[in-house]
C-alpha cells in the first residue's frame, strides 16, 4: 500500500489497529525481523523514565553529535508535527522519507508464514518505532537515542538491545498499564536493561525491583549521587562529577539537572572528552519545546509545560520559584488526560496560580472533561474563571491579566500544542 501523503498515512494508522496501546513485543519483533532491523550497527542509547526523558534524550544526542557522531533520535509524542519524532543530526526527516518507511513496514506486515498465516497488525506507535529504525539504518547513523513510549519492558523500543540504558525517574503514572506502586513501575522500566551492559539511573531513590533486576543481569548500574552527581552553586552555576572527573562552576542549564547529569554520564561511558566538546556550554544552550518554554506575548510571559503528573507539576513549581514567577500573578490554563492523577497534579500548583482556566479537549477521547477538571478544582476549594478552547482560554487570561502577569499553559501535550498554535496565530 502506498498512500499519497504523511497525513493520509497517519489517518490510516489511527484506525488500523483495534487499540491505541497494545503492549507486547511478539508482533513488532516479527515484523522487525522481516525488515532486518533488530541488530543495528549504530550504538544504541535507550531512555526510559516517568519524567525527564525528553531532556535526557536531547542532551545525550547533543553531546554525541558534538563528538562527531551522526545521531538518530526517536521521541514521542510530538507537539506540532509528526516529523519531530524522527530526527537525524538535529533535523526532522521529511514526509516522503517517513511515508517510504511506512510503506515498507506495511509490506512486511502483509507477509505470511506458518506461524503468522494472517497479516500482522501494528499500533500507531509501533509503526513509528519501526519507521525510525528503518530510516536510521538507511541513513547509516553512528548512534541512536531512543525514547521509551510507555514503561520499558513491553514497549516497542525494547525490541532493540541498548548499549547503554538510562532510567531518568520513577513515579506513579500510566498505572493502568504499569502498576500502582513504584516497585511495579520500576520493574517495568528496568526491562530496558541488558546483561552486562551499563545502566545509568538518575532516580535518587530507585526501587528495590530496579536494583535487583540490575544485579540479576550483572548490569553495570551507575546511580546518581553514588557514581555520578551534581550540585547547584548559587543562582547561575552548577557542579557535575563522577568517580573519575569533576567539573565546577559551570553555567546552569534550563533543562532538568538529573536528566543532564545522566546524559553526561552516558557521554563518559562512550569515552567522550567533555572539555573537548564544550559539553557544559552546549547543555546550557539546550531547550526542549513544551518544557518550561517561555513566549513573550502582549506584554505577558506565557510559560508552556507538558507537566501532567504529580512529580512533573512538583518540578514545575520548583521552576516557577527559581524563575521568580511566584512574585507575579499567574493565570493557569490546564487540560489533562482522564487517566492521570489530576487531583494531586493540580494540588501541587494550588498555592501558585491566582486564576484558573479549564481548556476543553473534548476532541481527544482520552481527555478529562471540563466537568471533571472543574470538580477536581472544586475539591481543592478553587473555582475556575473560564472554560473553552485553549485559544479562548488564552484570550480570557489576557483580558483578566495585567502587563507583567504570567500565563501558564500546562497539562497534556495536546494542551501545549494548542497553546503554541494559538500564540503563533495571534502573532503572525
Coordinates of N, CA and C in Angstrom, one line a residue, residues 112-233:
X112 N 3.1 -13.6 5.1 CA 2.5 -14.6 5.9 C 3.5 -15.8 5.9
X113 N 3.3 -16.6 7.0 CA 4.0 -17.9 7.1 C 3.2 -18.8 8.0
X114 N 3.8 -19.9 8.3 CA 3.1 -20.9 9.2 C 2.7 -20.3 10.5
X115 N 3.7 -19.6 11.1 CA 3.4 -19.0 12.4 C 2.4 -17.9 12.4
X116 N 2.5 -17.1 11.3 CA 1.6 -16.0 11.1 C 0.9 -16.1 9.8
X117 N -0.2 -16.9 9.7 CA -0.9 -17.1 8.5 C -1.7 -15.9 8.0
X118 N -1.9 -14.9 8.9 CA -2.6 -13.7 8.6 C -1.7 -12.5 8.7
X119 N -2.0 -11.4 8.0 CA -1.1 -10.2 8.1 C -1.1 -9.7 9.5
X120 N 0.0 -9.1 9.9 CA 0.2 -8.6 11.3 C -0.3 -7.2 11.4
X121 N -1.0 -6.9 12.4 CA -1.5 -5.6 12.7 C -0.6 -4.9 13.8
X122 N -0.2 -3.7 13.5 CA 0.6 -2.9 14.4 C 0.0 -1.6 14.8
X123 N 0.3 -1.1 16.0 CA -0.2 0.1 16.5 C 0.5 1.3 15.8
X124 N -0.1 2.5 16.0 CA 0.4 3.7 15.6 C 1.9 3.9 16.1
X125 N 2.1 3.6 17.4 CA 3.4 3.8 17.9 C 4.4 2.8 17.4
X126 N 3.9 1.5 17.2 CA 4.8 0.5 16.6 C 5.2 0.8 15.2
X127 N 4.3 1.4 14.4 CA 4.7 1.8 13.0 C 5.8 2.9 13.1
X128 N 5.6 3.9 14.0 CA 6.5 4.9 14.2 C 7.9 4.4 14.6
X129 N 7.9 3.5 15.5 CA 9.2 2.9 16.0 C 9.9 2.3 14.9
X130 N 9.3 1.4 14.1 CA 9.9 0.7 13.0 C 10.4 1.7 11.9
X131 N 9.5 2.7 11.7 CA 9.9 3.7 10.7 C 11.2 4.4 11.1
X132 N 11.3 4.8 12.4 CA 12.6 5.4 12.8 C 13.8 4.5 12.7
X133 N 13.6 3.2 13.1 CA 14.7 2.3 12.9 C 15.1 2.1 11.5
X134 N 14.1 2.0 10.6 CA 14.4 1.8 9.2 C 15.1 3.0 8.6
X135 N 14.7 4.2 9.0 CA 15.3 5.4 8.5 C 16.8 5.5 9.0
X136 N 17.0 5.2 10.3 CA 18.3 5.3 10.9 C 19.2 4.3 10.2
X137 N 18.7 3.1 9.9 CA 19.5 2.1 9.2 C 19.9 2.6 7.8
X138 N 18.9 3.2 7.1 CA 19.2 3.6 5.7 C 20.2 4.8 5.7
X139 N 20.1 5.7 6.7 CA 21.0 6.8 6.8 C 22.3 6.4 7.4
X140 N 22.5 5.2 7.9 CA 23.7 4.7 8.4 C 24.3 5.6 9.5
X141 N 23.4 6.0 10.5 CA 23.8 6.8 11.6 C 24.8 6.0 12.5
X142 N 25.6 6.7 13.2 CA 26.6 6.1 14.1 C 26.0 5.8 15.5
X143 N 25.0 6.6 15.9 CA 24.4 6.4 17.2 C 22.9 6.7 17.1
X144 N 22.1 6.0 17.9 CA 20.7 6.3 18.0 C 20.3 6.5 19.5
X145 N 19.5 7.4 19.7 CA 19.0 7.7 21.1 C 17.5 7.5 21.0
X146 N 17.0 6.5 21.7 CA 15.6 6.1 21.6 C 14.8 6.3 22.9
X147 N 13.7 7.0 22.8 CA 12.9 7.3 24.0 C 11.8 6.3 24.1
X148 N 11.7 5.6 25.2 CA 10.6 4.7 25.5 C 9.3 5.4 25.5
X149 N 8.3 4.8 25.0 CA 7.0 5.4 25.0 C 6.2 5.2 26.3
X150 N 6.2 4.0 26.7 CA 5.4 3.6 27.9 C 6.0 2.4 28.6
X151 N 6.5 2.7 29.8 CA 7.1 1.7 30.6 C 8.5 1.4 30.2
X152 N 8.7 0.2 29.6 CA 10.0 -0.2 29.1 C 10.1 -1.6 28.7
X153 N 9.7 -2.5 29.6 CA 9.9 -4.0 29.3 C 9.1 -4.4 28.1
X154 N 7.8 -3.9 27.9 CA 7.0 -4.3 26.8 C 6.8 -3.3 25.8
X155 N 7.6 -2.2 25.9 CA 7.4 -1.1 24.9 C 8.1 -1.5 23.6
X156 N 7.6 -1.0 22.5 CA 8.1 -1.3 21.2 C 9.6 -1.0 21.1
X157 N 10.1 0.0 21.7 CA 11.5 0.3 21.7 C 12.4 -0.8 22.1
X158 N 11.9 -1.6 23.0 CA 12.7 -2.7 23.7 C 13.0 -3.9 22.8
X159 N 12.6 -3.8 21.5 CA 13.0 -4.9 20.6 C 14.5 -4.7 20.3
X160 N 15.0 -3.5 20.6 CA 16.4 -3.3 20.3 C 17.2 -3.3 21.6
X161 N 18.4 -4.0 21.5 CA 19.3 -4.1 22.7 C 20.0 -2.8 22.8
X162 N 19.9 -2.2 24.0 CA 20.6 -1.0 24.3 C 22.1 -1.2 24.7
X163 N 23.0 -0.5 24.1 CA 24.4 -0.5 24.6 C 24.5 0.2 25.9
X164 N 23.6 1.3 26.1 CA 23.5 1.9 27.4 C 22.1 2.2 27.7
X165 N 21.6 1.8 28.8 CA 20.2 2.0 29.2 C 20.2 3.2 30.2
X166 N 19.2 4.1 30.1 CA 19.1 5.2 31.0 C 17.7 5.2 31.6
X167 N 17.6 5.4 32.9 CA 16.3 5.5 33.6 C 16.3 6.8 34.3
X168 N 15.5 7.8 33.9 CA 15.6 9.1 34.5 C 14.9 9.2 35.8
X169 N 13.7 8.7 35.9 CA 13.0 8.9 37.2 C 11.9 7.8 37.2
X170 N 11.4 7.6 38.4 CA 10.3 6.6 38.6 C 9.3 7.2 39.5
X171 N 8.1 7.4 39.0 CA 7.0 7.9 39.7 C 5.7 7.3 39.2
X172 N 4.6 7.6 39.9 CA 3.3 7.0 39.5 C 2.7 7.7 38.3
X173 N 2.6 6.9 37.2 CA 1.9 7.4 36.0 C 1.6 6.2 35.2
X174 N 0.6 6.3 34.3 CA 0.2 5.1 33.5 C 0.0 3.9 34.4
X175 N -0.6 4.1 35.5 CA -0.8 3.0 36.5 C -1.7 1.9 36.0
X176 N -2.6 2.2 35.0 CA -3.4 1.1 34.5 C -2.6 0.1 33.7
X177 N -1.5 0.5 33.2 CA -0.6 -0.5 32.4 C 0.6 -0.9 33.2
X178 N 1.2 -0.1 34.1 CA 2.5 -0.3 34.7 C 2.4 -0.7 36.1
X179 N 1.3 -0.6 36.8 CA 1.2 -0.9 38.2 C 1.0 0.3 39.0
X180 N 0.5 0.2 40.2 CA 0.1 1.3 41.0 C 1.1 1.6 42.2
X181 N 2.3 1.1 42.0 CA 3.3 1.4 43.0 C 4.7 1.5 42.3
X182 N 5.7 2.1 43.0 CA 7.0 2.4 42.4 C 7.7 1.1 42.1
X183 N 7.5 0.1 43.0 CA 8.2 -1.2 42.8 C 7.8 -1.9 41.4
X184 N 6.5 -1.9 41.2 CA 6.0 -2.4 39.9 C 6.5 -1.6 38.7
X185 N 6.4 -0.3 38.9 CA 6.8 0.6 37.8 C 8.3 0.5 37.5
X186 N 9.0 0.4 38.6 CA 10.5 0.3 38.5 C 10.9 -1.0 37.7
X187 N 10.2 -2.1 38.0 CA 10.4 -3.4 37.3 C 10.2 -3.2 35.8
X188 N 9.1 -2.5 35.5 CA 8.8 -2.4 34.0 C 9.9 -1.5 33.3
X189 N 10.3 -0.5 34.0 CA 11.3 0.4 33.4 C 12.7 -0.3 33.3
X190 N 12.9 -1.2 34.3 CA 14.2 -1.9 34.3 C 14.3 -2.9 33.2
X191 N 13.2 -3.2 32.5 CA 13.2 -4.1 31.4 C 14.0 -3.7 30.2
X192 N 14.5 -2.4 30.2 CA 15.3 -2.0 29.1 C 16.8 -2.3 29.3
X193 N 17.1 -2.8 30.5 CA 18.5 -3.2 30.8 C 18.9 -4.4 30.0
X194 N 20.2 -4.6 29.7 CA 20.7 -5.8 29.1 C 21.9 -6.3 29.9
X195 N 22.0 -7.6 29.8 CA 23.0 -8.3 30.7 C 24.4 -7.8 30.4
X196 N 25.1 -7.4 31.5 CA 26.5 -6.9 31.4 C 26.7 -5.5 30.8
X197 N 25.6 -4.8 30.4 CA 25.7 -3.5 29.8 C 25.5 -2.4 30.9
X198 N 26.0 -1.2 30.6 CA 25.9 -0.1 31.5 C 24.4 0.3 31.6
X199 N 24.0 0.7 32.9 CA 22.7 1.3 33.1 C 23.0 2.6 34.0
X200 N 22.4 3.7 33.5 CA 22.6 4.9 34.2 C 21.2 5.3 34.8
X201 N 21.1 5.4 36.1 CA 19.9 5.7 36.8 C 19.9 7.1 37.5
X202 N 19.0 8.0 37.1 CA 19.0 9.3 37.7 C 17.9 9.5 38.7
X203 N 17.3 8.4 39.1 CA 16.3 8.5 40.2 C 17.1 8.4 41.5
X204 N 16.8 9.4 42.4 CA 17.6 9.5 43.7 C 17.2 8.4 44.7
X205 N 16.1 7.7 44.5 CA 15.7 6.7 45.4 C 15.1 5.5 44.6
X206 N 15.9 4.8 43.8 CA 15.4 3.8 42.9 C 14.8 2.6 43.7
X207 N 13.7 2.1 43.2 CA 13.0 1.0 43.9 C 13.9 -0.3 43.9
X208 N 13.6 -1.1 44.9 CA 14.4 -2.3 45.0 C 14.3 -3.2 43.8
X209 N 13.1 -3.2 43.1 CA 12.9 -4.0 42.0 C 13.9 -3.7 40.9
X210 N 14.3 -2.4 40.7 CA 15.2 -2.0 39.7 C 16.6 -2.4 40.1
X211 N 17.0 -2.2 41.4 CA 18.3 -2.7 41.8 C 18.5 -4.2 41.7
X212 N 17.5 -4.9 42.0 CA 17.5 -6.4 41.9 C 17.7 -6.8 40.5
X213 N 16.9 -6.2 39.6 CA 17.0 -6.6 38.2 C 18.4 -6.3 37.6
X214 N 19.0 -5.2 38.0 CA 20.4 -4.9 37.5 C 21.3 -6.0 38.0
X215 N 21.2 -6.4 39.3 CA 22.1 -7.3 39.9 C 21.9 -8.7 39.2
X216 N 20.6 -9.1 38.9 CA 20.4 -10.4 38.3 C 21.0 -10.4 36.9
X217 N 21.1 -9.3 36.2 CA 21.6 -9.3 34.9 C 23.1 -9.0 34.9
X218 N 23.7 -8.8 36.0 CA 25.1 -8.4 36.1 C 25.4 -7.1 35.3
X219 N 24.4 -6.3 35.3 CA 24.5 -5.0 34.5 C 25.3 -4.0 35.4
X220 N 26.0 -3.1 34.7 CA 26.9 -2.2 35.4 C 26.0 -1.0 35.7
X221 N 25.4 -1.0 36.9 CA 24.5 0.0 37.4 C 25.2 1.2 37.9
X222 N 24.9 2.4 37.4 CA 25.6 3.6 37.8 C 24.5 4.6 38.3
X223 N 24.5 4.8 39.6 CA 23.5 5.6 40.3 C 23.9 7.0 40.5
X224 N 22.9 7.9 40.4 CA 23.1 9.3 40.7 C 23.3 9.4 42.2
X225 N 24.2 10.3 42.6 CA 24.7 10.5 44.0 C 25.6 9.5 44.5
X226 N 25.8 8.4 43.8 CA 26.8 7.4 44.2 C 28.0 7.3 43.2
X227 N 27.6 7.2 41.9 CA 28.6 7.0 40.8 C 28.8 8.3 40.0
X228 N 27.8 9.2 40.0 CA 27.9 10.5 39.4 C 26.9 11.4 40.1
X229 N 27.0 12.7 39.9 CA 26.1 13.5 40.6 C 26.3 15.0 40.2
X230 N 25.6 15.9 40.9 CA 25.7 17.3 40.7 C 25.3 18.1 41.9
X231 N 25.7 19.3 41.9 CA 25.2 20.2 43.0 C 25.0 21.6 42.3
X232 N 24.1 22.4 42.8 CA 23.9 23.7 42.3 C 24.7 24.7 43.2
X233 N 25.4 25.6 42.5 CA 26.3 26.5 43.2 C 25.8 27.9 42.9

